[in-house]
Short mmCIF file of C-alpha atoms and ligand atoms in Angstrom, two decimals:
data_model
loop_
_atom_site.label_atom_id
_atom_site.label_comp_id
_atom_site.label_asym_id
_atom_site.label_seq_id
_atom_site.Cartn_x
_atom_site.Cartn_y
_atom_site.Cartn_z
CA MET A 1 24.24 -22.09 -70.32
CA LEU A 2 27.01 -19.37 -70.63
CA LYS A 3 29.64 -19.36 -67.91
CA GLY A 4 30.47 -16.22 -65.91
CA VAL A 5 33.86 -14.56 -66.62
CA LYS A 6 35.97 -12.73 -64.04
CA ILE A 7 39.28 -10.78 -64.15
CA SER A 8 41.63 -12.84 -61.86
CA GLY A 9 44.77 -10.87 -62.20
CA THR A 10 46.13 -7.60 -63.73
CA GLY A 11 49.59 -6.40 -64.74
CA SER A 12 51.21 -3.46 -66.54
CA PHE A 13 54.57 -2.42 -67.74
CA LEU A 14 55.95 0.93 -68.78
CA PRO A 15 59.32 1.68 -70.36
CA ASP A 16 61.71 3.64 -68.04
CA ARG A 17 62.43 6.55 -70.33
CA ILE A 18 60.31 9.65 -69.67
CA LEU A 19 59.71 12.33 -72.35
CA THR A 20 58.27 15.43 -70.66
CA ASN A 21 56.34 18.35 -72.24
CA HIS A 22 59.48 20.44 -71.70
CA ASP A 23 61.56 17.92 -73.74
CA LEU A 24 58.95 18.29 -76.55
CA GLU A 25 59.35 22.15 -76.41
CA LYS A 26 62.89 21.58 -77.61
CA MET A 27 61.82 19.36 -80.50
CA ILE A 28 58.75 21.15 -81.94
CA ASP A 29 56.76 24.44 -81.70
CA THR A 30 54.73 23.58 -78.62
CA SER A 31 54.62 24.42 -74.97
CA ASP A 32 54.07 22.64 -71.64
CA GLU A 33 51.16 24.94 -70.98
CA TRP A 34 49.36 24.12 -74.33
CA ILE A 35 49.83 20.39 -73.88
CA LYS A 36 48.69 20.39 -70.18
CA THR A 37 45.59 22.52 -70.66
CA ARG A 38 44.41 20.92 -73.95
CA THR A 39 45.11 17.30 -73.03
CA GLY A 40 46.08 16.72 -69.37
CA ILE A 41 49.31 15.20 -70.32
CA CYS A 42 52.59 16.10 -68.52
CA GLU A 43 54.88 13.28 -69.69
CA ARG A 44 54.91 10.03 -71.55
CA ARG A 45 57.09 6.88 -71.60
CA ILE A 46 59.17 5.97 -74.71
CA ALA A 47 60.51 2.53 -75.43
CA ASP A 48 64.27 2.27 -76.43
CA GLU A 49 65.21 1.47 -79.89
CA ASN A 50 65.75 -2.27 -79.08
CA THR A 51 62.27 -2.75 -77.49
CA ALA A 52 59.34 -3.97 -79.48
CA THR A 53 55.63 -4.21 -78.52
CA SER A 54 55.91 -7.90 -77.51
CA ASP A 55 58.76 -6.99 -75.07
CA LEU A 56 56.31 -4.71 -73.16
CA ALA A 57 53.44 -7.22 -73.51
CA ILE A 58 55.59 -10.04 -72.07
CA GLU A 59 56.38 -8.04 -68.92
CA ALA A 60 52.71 -7.00 -68.37
CA ALA A 61 51.52 -10.57 -68.98
CA LYS A 62 53.98 -12.04 -66.48
CA LYS A 63 52.79 -9.68 -63.71
CA ALA A 64 49.16 -10.50 -64.58
CA LEU A 65 49.71 -14.19 -64.35
CA LYS A 66 51.61 -13.79 -61.13
CA ASN A 67 48.67 -11.79 -59.66
CA ALA A 68 46.17 -14.35 -60.85
CA HIS A 69 48.42 -17.26 -59.34
CA LYS A 70 48.51 -18.84 -62.76
CA LYS A 71 51.34 -20.57 -64.47
CA PRO A 72 52.06 -19.84 -68.14
CA GLU A 73 51.43 -23.39 -69.10
CA GLU A 74 47.87 -23.08 -67.79
CA VAL A 75 47.01 -20.26 -70.38
CA ASP A 76 44.69 -21.48 -73.15
CA LEU A 77 44.60 -18.33 -75.28
CA ILE A 78 46.66 -15.13 -75.68
CA ILE A 79 45.01 -12.14 -77.25
CA VAL A 80 47.13 -9.09 -77.97
CA ALA A 81 45.37 -5.79 -79.02
CA THR A 82 47.72 -3.52 -80.80
CA VAL A 83 48.17 -1.28 -83.82
CA THR A 84 51.95 -1.33 -83.38
CA PRO A 85 52.70 -5.06 -83.82
CA ASP A 86 56.33 -6.27 -83.85
CA MET A 87 55.98 -7.01 -87.56
CA ILE A 88 53.19 -7.73 -90.12
CA PHE A 89 53.35 -11.38 -89.17
CA PRO A 90 53.67 -13.51 -87.10
CA SER A 91 51.27 -11.87 -84.75
CA THR A 92 52.69 -10.17 -81.59
CA ALA A 93 50.76 -12.66 -79.55
CA CYS A 94 52.92 -15.47 -80.95
CA PHE A 95 56.08 -13.63 -79.59
CA VAL A 96 54.31 -13.22 -76.24
CA GLN A 97 53.46 -17.00 -76.18
CA ARG A 98 57.10 -17.83 -76.66
CA GLY A 99 58.29 -15.18 -74.31
CA ILE A 100 56.17 -16.26 -71.32
CA GLY A 101 56.45 -19.93 -72.15
CA ALA A 102 52.71 -20.45 -72.56
CA LYS A 103 53.24 -23.63 -74.54
CA HIS A 104 49.57 -24.79 -74.60
CA ALA A 105 48.09 -21.45 -75.65
CA ALA A 106 46.69 -20.44 -78.99
CA ALA A 107 47.56 -16.88 -79.82
CA PHE A 108 46.41 -13.99 -82.08
CA ASP A 109 46.32 -10.24 -82.32
CA ILE A 110 43.28 -8.02 -82.80
CA SER A 111 43.33 -4.50 -84.23
CA ALA A 112 40.83 -2.01 -82.96
CA ALA A 113 43.29 0.90 -82.23
CA CYS A 114 42.49 2.52 -78.88
CA SER A 115 39.31 0.44 -78.41
CA GLY A 116 41.52 -2.71 -78.77
CA PHE A 117 41.43 -3.56 -74.94
CA ILE A 118 37.56 -3.50 -74.85
CA TYR A 119 37.48 -5.60 -78.05
CA GLY A 120 40.03 -8.00 -76.55
CA LEU A 121 37.94 -8.36 -73.35
CA ALA A 122 34.92 -9.14 -75.47
CA VAL A 123 36.64 -11.81 -77.53
CA GLY A 124 38.40 -13.31 -74.45
CA TYR A 125 34.96 -13.33 -72.66
CA GLN A 126 33.32 -15.29 -75.43
CA PHE A 127 35.90 -18.03 -75.34
CA ILE A 128 35.38 -18.61 -71.65
CA ALA A 129 31.63 -18.04 -71.51
CA SER A 130 31.13 -20.63 -74.29
CA GLY A 131 33.22 -23.19 -72.30
CA MET A 132 35.94 -23.51 -74.92
CA TYR A 133 38.80 -22.19 -72.73
CA ASP A 134 39.41 -21.62 -69.05
CA THR A 135 42.33 -19.25 -68.89
CA VAL A 136 42.77 -16.28 -71.38
CA LEU A 137 45.30 -13.54 -71.28
CA VAL A 138 44.09 -10.25 -72.81
CA ILE A 139 46.91 -7.81 -73.40
CA GLY A 140 46.90 -4.29 -74.80
CA ALA A 141 50.39 -3.23 -75.83
CA GLU A 142 51.87 -0.39 -78.03
CA VAL A 143 55.07 1.20 -79.01
CA TYR A 144 53.14 4.09 -80.50
CA SER A 145 56.27 6.15 -80.62
CA ARG A 146 57.23 4.21 -83.78
CA ILE A 147 54.22 5.38 -85.77
CA VAL A 148 54.05 8.95 -84.49
CA ASP A 149 55.41 11.68 -86.79
CA TRP A 150 57.81 13.52 -84.50
CA THR A 151 57.60 16.61 -86.71
CA ASP A 152 53.75 16.86 -86.35
CA ARG A 153 52.84 18.81 -83.19
CA ASN A 154 49.15 18.00 -83.71
CA THR A 155 49.76 14.34 -82.86
CA CYS A 156 53.25 13.69 -81.44
CA VAL A 157 52.50 15.30 -78.05
CA LEU A 158 49.58 12.98 -77.40
CA PHE A 159 50.95 9.44 -77.40
CA GLY A 160 53.19 7.17 -75.33
CA ASP A 161 54.35 3.50 -75.08
CA GLY A 162 53.21 0.79 -72.61
CA ALA A 163 51.33 -2.47 -71.91
CA GLY A 164 48.51 -3.66 -69.77
CA ALA A 165 47.21 -7.22 -69.27
CA VAL A 166 44.46 -9.10 -67.56
CA VAL A 167 43.78 -12.78 -66.91
CA LEU A 168 40.23 -13.93 -67.55
CA GLU A 169 38.79 -17.02 -65.90
CA PRO A 170 35.39 -18.62 -65.33
CA THR A 171 33.42 -17.92 -62.23
CA ASN A 172 30.16 -19.23 -60.85
CA LYS A 173 29.74 -16.34 -58.39
CA ASP A 174 27.89 -12.98 -58.80
CA GLU A 175 31.03 -11.17 -60.15
CA GLY A 176 33.04 -10.47 -63.29
CA ILE A 177 32.03 -9.14 -66.72
CA LEU A 178 28.32 -8.18 -66.56
CA ALA A 179 27.89 -6.59 -70.04
CA ILE A 180 29.89 -5.51 -73.13
CA ASP A 181 28.92 -3.12 -76.06
CA LEU A 182 31.05 -2.88 -79.18
CA GLU A 183 30.43 -0.44 -82.00
CA THR A 184 32.17 0.66 -85.32
CA ASP A 185 31.66 3.24 -87.98
CA GLY A 186 33.84 2.61 -90.88
CA ASN A 187 32.60 5.81 -92.64
CA THR A 188 34.74 7.76 -90.20
CA ALA A 189 37.95 5.76 -91.00
CA GLU A 190 39.75 8.77 -92.47
CA LEU A 191 39.60 10.72 -89.22
CA LEU A 192 42.36 8.62 -87.69
CA MET A 193 44.66 6.34 -89.54
CA VAL A 194 48.19 5.25 -90.54
CA PRO A 195 47.59 5.09 -94.31
CA GLY A 196 50.98 3.52 -95.29
CA GLY A 197 52.72 0.22 -94.78
CA GLY A 198 49.77 -2.09 -95.57
CA SER A 199 48.41 -3.45 -98.96
CA ARG A 200 46.83 -0.12 -99.90
CA ASN A 201 49.95 1.85 -99.78
CA PRO A 202 52.86 -0.57 -99.39
CA ILE A 203 56.16 0.75 -98.13
CA CYS A 204 58.02 2.33 -100.96
CA GLN A 205 59.89 5.60 -101.44
CA LYS A 206 56.75 7.47 -102.30
CA THR A 207 54.94 6.27 -99.22
CA LEU A 208 57.89 7.37 -97.06
CA ASP A 209 58.32 10.73 -98.90
CA HIS A 210 54.62 11.49 -98.06
CA ARG A 211 55.07 10.35 -94.48
CA LEU A 212 52.13 7.86 -94.91
CA ASN A 213 53.71 5.47 -92.44
CA PHE A 214 52.78 7.80 -89.63
CA VAL A 215 49.49 8.64 -87.72
CA LYS A 216 47.17 11.18 -89.49
CA MET A 217 44.46 12.50 -87.29
CA LYS A 218 41.77 15.14 -87.52
CA GLY A 219 41.87 15.81 -83.79
CA ASN A 220 38.83 18.13 -83.52
CA GLU A 221 36.49 15.80 -85.17
CA VAL A 222 37.77 12.78 -83.30
CA PHE A 223 37.20 14.73 -80.03
CA LYS A 224 33.54 15.45 -80.81
CA PHE A 225 32.96 11.88 -81.92
CA ALA A 226 34.70 10.52 -78.84
CA VAL A 227 32.50 12.30 -76.39
CA ASN A 228 29.19 11.39 -78.05
CA SER A 229 30.20 7.81 -78.76
CA LEU A 230 31.47 7.16 -75.23
CA VAL A 231 28.29 8.61 -73.66
CA LYS A 232 26.18 6.43 -75.92
CA THR A 233 28.07 3.13 -75.38
CA THR A 234 28.19 3.70 -71.66
CA ARG A 235 24.53 4.31 -71.33
CA LYS A 236 23.89 1.27 -73.52
CA VAL A 237 26.21 -1.08 -71.57
CA LEU A 238 24.89 0.00 -68.20
CA ALA A 239 21.32 -0.66 -69.39
CA LYS A 240 22.35 -4.11 -70.56
CA ALA A 241 23.74 -4.78 -67.09
CA LYS A 242 20.50 -3.32 -65.59
CA LEU A 243 22.42 -0.58 -63.83
CA LYS A 244 22.26 3.20 -63.77
CA PRO A 245 25.08 5.71 -63.90
CA GLU A 246 24.68 6.33 -60.12
CA ASP A 247 25.48 2.56 -59.53
CA VAL A 248 29.03 3.00 -60.96
CA ASP A 249 31.83 3.08 -58.37
CA HIS A 250 34.73 3.52 -60.76
CA ILE A 251 34.86 4.64 -64.42
CA VAL A 252 38.08 3.60 -66.19
CA PRO A 253 38.06 5.44 -69.43
CA HIS A 254 40.59 5.16 -72.30
CA GLN A 255 43.15 7.81 -71.55
CA ALA A 256 43.09 10.10 -74.61
CA ASN A 257 42.40 13.57 -73.34
CA VAL A 258 41.35 14.70 -69.84
CA ARG A 259 38.84 17.07 -71.37
CA ILE A 260 37.14 14.05 -73.02
CA ILE A 261 36.97 12.26 -69.65
CA ASP A 262 35.57 15.45 -67.93
CA ALA A 263 32.84 15.90 -70.65
CA LEU A 264 31.98 12.19 -70.39
CA THR A 265 31.43 12.22 -66.55
CA LYS A 266 29.55 15.46 -66.80
CA LYS A 267 27.16 14.20 -69.56
CA LEU A 268 26.56 10.90 -67.61
CA LYS A 269 26.16 12.82 -64.28
CA ILE A 270 28.86 10.60 -62.72
CA ASP A 271 30.91 12.07 -59.94
CA PRO A 272 34.27 13.16 -61.69
CA GLU A 273 36.10 11.81 -58.67
CA LYS A 274 35.01 8.33 -59.82
CA ALA A 275 37.02 8.61 -62.96
CA PHE A 276 40.48 6.92 -62.95
CA ILE A 277 42.94 9.23 -64.59
CA ASN A 278 46.69 8.65 -65.19
CA ILE A 279 46.96 10.39 -68.45
CA GLU A 280 49.37 12.91 -67.01
CA LYS A 281 52.09 10.26 -66.55
CA TYR A 282 51.63 8.25 -69.69
CA GLY A 283 49.70 10.19 -72.37
CA ASN A 284 47.53 8.06 -74.71
CA THR A 285 48.92 4.54 -74.91
CA SER A 286 46.17 3.43 -77.34
CA ALA A 287 45.18 -0.22 -76.79
CA ALA A 288 47.38 -0.39 -73.55
CA SER A 289 45.64 2.46 -71.70
CA ILE A 290 42.76 0.60 -70.09
CA GLY A 291 44.88 -2.37 -69.06
CA ILE A 292 47.46 -0.05 -67.42
CA ALA A 293 44.63 1.96 -65.68
CA LEU A 294 42.83 -1.08 -64.40
CA ASP A 295 46.14 -2.46 -62.95
CA GLU A 296 46.84 0.82 -61.26
CA LEU A 297 43.27 0.99 -59.93
CA VAL A 298 43.55 -2.55 -58.48
CA HIS A 299 46.81 -1.65 -56.80
CA SER A 300 45.67 1.70 -55.47
CA LYS A 301 43.50 -0.18 -52.93
CA LYS A 302 40.52 2.14 -53.91
CA LEU A 303 38.77 -0.80 -55.52
CA LYS A 304 36.66 -3.04 -53.19
CA LYS A 305 35.14 -6.42 -53.75
CA GLY A 306 31.62 -6.15 -55.21
CA GLN A 307 32.14 -2.64 -56.68
CA ILE A 308 31.01 -1.72 -60.16
CA ILE A 309 33.54 -0.60 -62.76
CA VAL A 310 32.48 0.76 -66.18
CA THR A 311 35.36 0.99 -68.66
CA ASN A 312 35.02 2.50 -72.17
CA ALA A 313 37.16 3.49 -75.12
CA PHE A 314 37.11 4.85 -78.70
CA GLY A 315 39.71 4.79 -81.34
CA GLY A 316 40.65 4.49 -84.96
CA GLY A 317 38.04 2.85 -87.24
CA LEU A 318 36.32 4.61 -85.67
CA THR A 319 35.63 1.96 -83.15
CA TRP A 320 34.20 2.30 -79.61
CA GLY A 321 32.80 0.21 -76.82
CA ALA A 322 32.35 -0.29 -73.08
CA CYS A 323 32.30 -3.06 -70.54
CA VAL A 324 30.82 -3.35 -67.06
CA ILE A 325 32.54 -5.36 -64.44
CA LYS A 326 31.55 -6.36 -60.88
CA TRP A 327 34.78 -6.67 -59.08
N1 ACO B 1 51.41 22.77 -79.42
C1 ACO B 1 50.92 23.99 -79.64
N2 ACO B 1 49.86 24.28 -80.46
C2 ACO B 1 49.28 23.17 -81.06
C3 ACO B 1 49.69 21.89 -80.81
C4 ACO B 1 50.75 21.67 -79.98
N3 ACO B 1 51.24 20.47 -79.70
N4 ACO B 1 48.83 21.08 -81.54
C5 ACO B 1 48.00 21.87 -82.22
N5 ACO B 1 48.23 23.14 -81.95
C6 ACO B 1 47.50 24.31 -82.36
C7 ACO B 1 46.88 24.11 -83.69
O1 ACO B 1 47.77 24.28 -84.82
C8 ACO B 1 45.77 25.21 -83.61
O2 ACO B 1 46.34 26.36 -84.01
P1 ACO B 1 45.57 27.40 -85.01
O3 ACO B 1 44.34 27.78 -84.23
O4 ACO B 1 46.56 28.57 -85.21
O5 ACO B 1 45.24 26.70 -86.28
C9 ACO B 1 45.42 25.29 -82.23
O6 ACO B 1 46.53 24.67 -81.51
C10 ACO B 1 44.13 24.60 -81.84
O7 ACO B 1 44.10 23.24 -82.38
P2 ACO B 1 42.93 22.41 -82.22
O8 ACO B 1 43.14 21.11 -82.95
O9 ACO B 1 41.63 23.05 -82.44
O10 ACO B 1 43.01 22.06 -80.65
P3 ACO B 1 42.13 21.19 -79.73
O11 ACO B 1 41.68 21.96 -78.59
O12 ACO B 1 40.95 20.48 -80.55
O13 ACO B 1 43.06 20.06 -79.21
C11 ACO B 1 43.61 17.74 -79.61
C12 ACO B 1 43.69 19.19 -80.08
C13 ACO B 1 44.37 17.80 -78.26
C14 ACO B 1 44.27 16.82 -80.55
C15 ACO B 1 42.12 17.51 -79.37
O14 ACO B 1 41.37 17.68 -80.49
C16 ACO B 1 41.96 16.02 -79.03
O15 ACO B 1 42.31 15.44 -77.97
N6 ACO B 1 41.23 15.21 -79.94
C17 ACO B 1 41.10 13.73 -79.73
C18 ACO B 1 42.19 13.04 -80.27
C19 ACO B 1 42.32 11.66 -79.73
O16 ACO B 1 41.85 11.38 -78.67
N7 ACO B 1 42.92 10.74 -80.56
C20 ACO B 1 43.20 9.53 -80.18
C21 ACO B 1 42.11 8.58 -80.46
S1 ACO B 1 42.39 6.98 -79.95
C22 ACO B 1 43.27 6.11 -81.15
O17 ACO B 1 42.74 5.30 -81.81
C23 ACO B 1 44.65 6.41 -81.27
#
């Protein structure tokens, strides 16, 4: 018999430095007007040069543990979703394990780009549902500013740095994660990737000269794919949970583009007021965005016990997925 799994605490952390659209106007050929109307983004946070992904993840994890009333030694597993790890190995999760003093925890990273948080929730859920572990920390964390080409206006205006975390624990009540859907289409890998720095195109002068160590994206095609895949996965996950779009109290989408979120709520016929949006402050923080949004929703006092949240994301891979949670 599988155990129920609930979120018992949330936490988030953003670097202090703010980079506004007006700052970007001085760096590249763009405008505040273009960025705001095409994406909904006004500003984003940028980590300082001494800060790595694990530094942001550690701060978010500490807050999530505090809110869950858990000590670091009680954590059994740490999962970090990121595409901007501190280094190729050890995993960023190992640095988090050390940083928070979770001396009994196993730790590993997962890579699913902006869908990483949903994938991380799914993996953490399995470990608890199966009875193997009791306390799992799932963290989405990125210093995306390190893989953005600051000379490419098509991409550099979109992203920001940050971290969000949740603590997962077993529950025997009618609450927690009700259903999860994960999907992938590797045929669309070329739409969004960092081609350099791995075993296909290792770092060398040629890789650097061709700027292969930075994000490459076909934005238009990703946009179309995003809307369709998010609608599909959300319908599917709600059906799995035996719920309808009208049963949803809060939708917490990956924060990539406010137009994608608007199209999603319109197609699902969900009141747009139910969508949690903070993209104007942080831009797209990739795997961190849902963790940050969930934490802000929890602290906004808009979320009530027993309400239904549906969260969904898409990202490089392409990967996408959704999760239904009863709070
Ligand atoms: N400032 C001014 N003009 C710009 C900028 C900019 N920053 N960027 C592009 N433009 C120009 C283009 O050059 C183009 O000009 P042209 O018509 O003269 O060629 C024009 O604006 C329109 O460009 P489009 O790409 O058609 O603009 P669009 O409305 O599609 O918006 C955007 C682009 C914002 C990237 C949109 O396609 C989008 O959000 N796509 C989804 C991307 C996404 O979510 N990626 C993250 C996935 S998650 C992950 O795994 C990281």
